[in-house]
PDB file of C-alpha atoms in Angstrom:
ATOM      1  CA  GLY V   1       1.380  18.097   4.512  1.00  0.00           C
ATOM      2  CA  GLU V   2       2.883  14.885   4.655  1.00  0.00           C
ATOM      3  CA  LEU V   3       0.777  12.202   2.462  1.00  0.00           C
ATOM      4  CA  MET V   4       1.140   9.321   0.472  1.00  0.00           C
ATOM      5  CA  HIS V   5      -1.597   8.865  -2.398  1.00  0.00           C
ATOM      6  CA  ALA V   6      -2.493   4.851  -2.103  1.00  0.00           C
ATOM      7  CA  PHE V   7      -1.531   2.153   0.240  1.00  0.00           C
ATOM      8  CA  VAL V   8      -1.016  -0.936  -0.852  1.00  0.00           C
ATOM      9  CA  SER V   9      -2.244  -3.536   1.015  1.00  0.00           C
ATOM     10  CA  TYR V  10      -1.836  -7.488   1.234  1.00  0.00           C
ATOM     11  CA  ARG V  11      -0.802 -10.580   2.854  1.00  0.00           C
ATOM     12  CA  VAL V  12       2.201 -11.975   2.043  1.00  0.00           C
ATOM     13  CA  THR V  13       1.398 -15.698   2.939  1.00  0.00           C
ATOM     14  CA  THR V  14      -1.049 -15.979  -0.325  1.00  0.00           C
ATOM     15  CA  GLU V  15      -0.077 -12.877  -2.081  1.00  0.00           C
ATOM     16  CA  GLY V  16       3.810 -12.539  -1.927  1.00  0.00           C
ATOM     17  CA  ALA V  17       6.716 -10.559  -0.686  1.00  0.00           C
ATOM     18  CA  GLY V  18       6.122  -7.090  -1.219  1.00  0.00           C
ATOM     19  CA  GLY V  19       6.698  -5.822  -4.965  1.00  0.00           C
ATOM     20  CA  ASN V  20       7.326  -9.385  -5.881  1.00  0.00           C
ATOM     21  CA  GLY V  21       4.144 -10.512  -7.271  1.00  0.00           C
ATOM     22  CA  LEU V  22       0.538  -8.831  -7.654  1.00  0.00           C
ATOM     23  CA  SER V  23       1.269  -5.843  -4.876  1.00  0.00           C
ATOM     24  CA  GLY V  24       4.130  -5.001  -6.899  1.00  0.00           C
ATOM     25  CA  LEU V  25       2.635  -4.920 -10.125  1.00  0.00           C
ATOM     26  CA  LEU V  26      -0.269  -2.765  -8.826  1.00  0.00           C
ATOM     27  CA  ALA V  27       1.995  -0.153  -7.384  1.00  0.00           C
ATOM     28  CA  ASN V  28       3.629   0.602  -9.853  1.00  0.00           C
ATOM     29  CA  LYS V  29       0.655   0.621 -12.436  1.00  0.00           C
ATOM     30  CA  ILE V  30      -0.607   3.100 -10.203  1.00  0.00           C
ATOM     31  CA  ARG V  31       2.149   5.232 -10.160  1.00  0.00           C
ATOM     32  CA  ALA V  32       2.588   4.843 -13.966  1.00  0.00           C
ATOM     33  CA  LEU V  33      -1.077   6.156 -14.408  1.00  0.00           C
ATOM     34  CA  SER V  34      -0.111   9.331 -12.384  1.00  0.00           C
ATOM     35  CA  MET V  35       2.371   9.978 -14.563  1.00  0.00           C
ATOM     36  CA  ASP V  36      -0.143   9.411 -18.238  1.00  0.00           C
ATOM     37  CA  SER V  37      -2.862  11.407 -17.201  1.00  0.00           C
ATOM     38  CA  THR V  38      -3.952  12.631 -20.580  1.00  0.00           C
ATOM     39  CA  ASP V  39      -6.507  11.229 -22.579  1.00  0.00           C
ATOM     40  CA  ALA V  40      -6.688  11.141 -26.944  1.00  0.00           C
ATOM     41  CA  ALA V  41      -6.988  14.591 -27.379  1.00  0.00           C
ATOM     42  CA  GLY V  42      -3.922  15.663 -24.794  1.00  0.00           C
ATOM     43  CA  SER V  43      -6.466  16.565 -22.052  1.00  0.00           C
ATOM     44  CA  PRO V  44      -5.889  16.150 -18.429  1.00  0.00           C
ATOM     45  CA  GLU V  45      -7.434  12.760 -17.572  1.00  0.00           C
ATOM     46  CA  LEU V  46      -6.136  11.239 -14.111  1.00  0.00           C
ATOM     47  CA  GLU V  47      -4.305  14.631 -12.238  1.00  0.00           C
ATOM     48  CA  ILE V  48      -3.558  14.195  -9.043  1.00  0.00           C
ATOM     49  CA  PRO V  49      -5.227  18.473  -7.558  1.00  0.00           C
ATOM     50  CA  GLN V  50      -2.656  21.100  -6.396  1.00  0.00           C
ATOM     51  CA  HIS V  51      -3.995  20.455  -2.635  1.00  0.00           C
ATOM     52  CA  GLY V  52      -3.314  16.770  -2.727  1.00  0.00           C
ATOM     53  CA  TRP V  53       0.678  16.873  -3.124  1.00  0.00           C
ATOM     54  CA  GLY V  54       1.721  17.311  -0.299  1.00  0.00           C
ATOM     55  CA  VAL V  55       5.341  16.403   0.674  1.00  0.00           C
ATOM     56  CA  TRP V  56       6.917  12.925   1.095  1.00  0.00           C
ATOM     57  CA  PRO V  57       6.719  12.175   5.218  1.00  0.00           C
ATOM     58  CA  LYS V  58       9.260  11.993   6.692  1.00  0.00           C
ATOM     59  CA  PHE V  59       9.209   8.353   8.463  1.00  0.00           C
ATOM     60  CA  LEU V  60       9.275   6.736   5.210  1.00  0.00           C
ATOM     61  CA  LYS V  61      12.021   5.887   2.735  1.00  0.00           C
ATOM     62  CA  GLN V  62      11.631   7.063  -1.007  1.00  0.00           C
ATOM     63  CA  PRO V  63      11.759   4.276  -3.480  1.00  0.00           C
ATOM     64  CA  VAL V  64      14.910   4.437  -5.677  1.00  0.00           C
ATOM     65  CA  PRO V  65      14.396   5.713  -8.867  1.00  0.00           C
ATOM     66  CA  PHE V  66      11.567   7.900  -7.602  1.00  0.00           C
ATOM     67  CA  ARG V  67      10.259  11.082 -10.021  1.00  0.00           C
ATOM     68  CA  LYS V  68       8.699  13.962  -8.127  1.00  0.00           C
ATOM     69  CA  GLU V  69       5.934  14.007 -10.495  1.00  0.00           C
ATOM     70  CA  GLU V  70       4.876  10.357 -10.032  1.00  0.00           C
ATOM     71  CA  ALA V  71       2.029   9.305  -7.367  1.00  0.00           C
ATOM     72  CA  ARG V  72       3.286   8.407  -3.839  1.00  0.00           C
ATOM     73  CA  VAL V  73       2.338   4.595  -3.534  1.00  0.00           C
ATOM     74  CA  PHE V  74       3.185   2.755  -0.022  1.00  0.00           C
ATOM     75  CA  LEU V  75       3.866  -0.328  -0.162  1.00  0.00           C
ATOM     76  CA  ASP V  76       5.749  -1.596   3.023  1.00  0.00           C
ATOM     77  CA  ARG V  77       9.238  -3.434   1.343  1.00  0.00           C
ATOM     78  CA  GLU V  78       9.451  -0.242  -0.346  1.00  0.00           C
ATOM     79  CA  ASN V  79       8.838   2.422   2.347  1.00  0.00           C
ATOM     80  CA  LEU V  80       9.318   0.806   5.787  1.00  0.00           C
ATOM     81  CA  GLN V  81      13.043   2.298   7.150  1.00  0.00           C
ATOM     82  CA  ASP V  82      15.461  -0.599   8.286  1.00  0.00           C
ATOM     83  CA  GLY V  83      15.123  -0.998  12.097  1.00  0.00           C
ATOM     84  CA  GLN V  84      11.663   1.147  12.553  1.00  0.00           C
ATOM     85  CA  ASN V  85       8.682  -0.272  14.272  1.00  0.00           C
ATOM     86  CA  TRP V  86       7.351  -2.497  11.671  1.00  0.00           C
ATOM     87  CA  ILE V  87       3.267  -1.831  13.125  1.00  0.00           C
ATOM     88  CA  GLY V  88       3.942   1.499  13.538  1.00  0.00           C
ATOM     89  CA  GLY V  89       5.264   1.950  10.542  1.00  0.00           C
ATOM     90  CA  LEU V  90       2.337   0.212   8.728  1.00  0.00           C
ATOM     91  CA  VAL V  91      -0.041   2.760  10.952  1.00  0.00           C
ATOM     92  CA  GLN V  92       1.565   5.554   9.856  1.00  0.00           C
ATOM     93  CA  GLY V  93       1.688   4.390   6.002  1.00  0.00           C
ATOM     94  CA  VAL V  94      -2.527   3.794   6.108  1.00  0.00           C
ATOM     95  CA  VAL V  95      -3.482   7.167   8.265  1.00  0.00           C
ATOM     96  CA  SER V  96      -1.541   9.428   5.847  1.00  0.00           C
ATOM     97  CA  SER V  97      -2.460   7.295   2.790  1.00  0.00           C
ATOM     98  CA  MET V  98      -5.686   9.431   0.481  1.00  0.00           C
ATOM     99  CA  VAL V  99      -6.601   6.064  -1.314  1.00  0.00           C
ATOM    100  CA  PHE V 100      -6.259   2.401   0.752  1.00  0.00           C
ATOM    101  CA  VAL V 101      -5.926  -0.235  -2.033  1.00  0.00           C
ATOM    102  CA  PRO V 102      -6.415  -3.888  -0.446  1.00  0.00           C
ATOM    103  CA  ILE V 103      -5.480  -7.013  -2.115  1.00  0.00           C
ATOM    104  CA  LEU V 104      -8.034  -9.972  -0.274  1.00  0.00           C
ATOM    105  CA  SER V 105      -8.032 -13.366  -1.836  1.00  0.00           C
ATOM    106  CA  TRP V 106     -10.167 -16.735  -0.937  1.00  0.00           C
ATOM    107  CA  THR V 107      -9.704 -19.811  -2.196  1.00  0.00           C
ATOM    108  CA  GLU V 108     -12.124 -22.731  -2.256  1.00  0.00           C
ATOM    109  CA  ASP V 109      -9.822 -24.493   0.681  1.00  0.00           C
ATOM    110  CA  ASP V 110     -10.679 -21.606   3.096  1.00  0.00           C
ATOM    111  CA  GLN V 111      -6.898 -20.123   2.141  1.00  0.00           C
ATOM    112  CA  GLY V 112      -6.232 -16.749   1.236  1.00  0.00           C
ATOM    113  CA  SER V 113      -6.171 -13.713   3.036  1.00  0.00           C
ATOM    114  CA  VAL V 114      -9.846 -13.329   3.799  1.00  0.00           C
ATOM    115  CA  GLY V 115      -9.661 -17.717   5.087  1.00  0.00           C
ATOM    116  CA  GLU V 116      -6.257 -16.424   7.225  1.00  0.00           C
ATOM    117  CA  LEU V 117      -8.846 -13.755   8.465  1.00  0.00           C
ATOM    118  CA  ARG V 118     -11.621 -16.062   9.464  1.00  0.00           C
ATOM    119  CA  ARG V 119      -9.377 -18.151  11.637  1.00  0.00           C
ATOM    120  CA  ILE V 120      -8.417 -15.299  13.721  1.00  0.00           C
ATOM    121  CA  GLY V 121      -9.198 -15.922  17.298  1.00  0.00           C
ATOM    122  CA  VAL V 122      -8.923 -20.294  16.566  1.00  0.00           C
ATOM    123  CA  GLY V 123      -6.140 -22.254  17.745  1.00  0.00           C
ATOM    124  CA  GLY V 124      -4.364 -19.951  20.169  1.00  0.00           C
ATOM    125  CA  PHE V 125      -4.090 -17.304  17.384  1.00  0.00           C
ATOM    126  CA  ASP V 126      -3.018 -14.465  19.434  1.00  0.00           C
ATOM    127  CA  ARG V 127      -0.732 -12.095  17.000  1.00  0.00           C
ATOM    128  CA  VAL V 128      -1.552  -9.057  15.492  1.00  0.00           C
ATOM    129  CA  ASP V 129      -3.085  -9.630  11.980  1.00  0.00           C
ATOM    130  CA  ASN V 130      -1.293  -6.813   9.556  1.00  0.00           C
ATOM    131  CA  VAL V 131      -4.250  -7.214   7.192  1.00  0.00           C
ATOM    132  CA  LEU V 132      -6.981  -6.932  10.041  1.00  0.00           C
ATOM    133  CA  LEU V 133      -5.170  -3.560  11.528  1.00  0.00           C
ATOM    134  CA  GLU V 134      -4.693  -2.027   7.893  1.00  0.00           C
ATOM    135  CA  LEU V 135      -8.280  -3.014   7.373  1.00  0.00           C
ATOM    136  CA  ILE V 136      -9.420  -1.854  10.775  1.00  0.00           C
ATOM    137  CA  LEU V 137      -7.955   1.775  10.309  1.00  0.00           C
ATOM    138  CA  ALA V 138      -8.713   2.355   7.211  1.00  0.00           C
TER     139      ALA V 138
END
């Protein structure tokens, strides 16, 4: 079926826009590890099992360049289609992924992604929090 191997979850206000900071580095590292799957003796080490490949989900665009053999890692900036329902794309991305990889931060001054989660519902905060939605779905 249609599936992604990993979904990288992050908060734009603390980790930066998708692909430009830690989220992009992490997604690229996961892809690189999936391609470098042998140990020093040349034996498979980090191989995705045959039943774990599936096909690229139709609701997501493929990043360019993309190699068929590498892990499919969901990163919103790379995979959500222009004009697509953003929340719907995130929901589909989470539920079609085998592994959920959240990037969470929390600083002394109660900032970071966890600090923002702690402020939900305070002071009339009434929008959908994408990080919380992704955590709940995962």
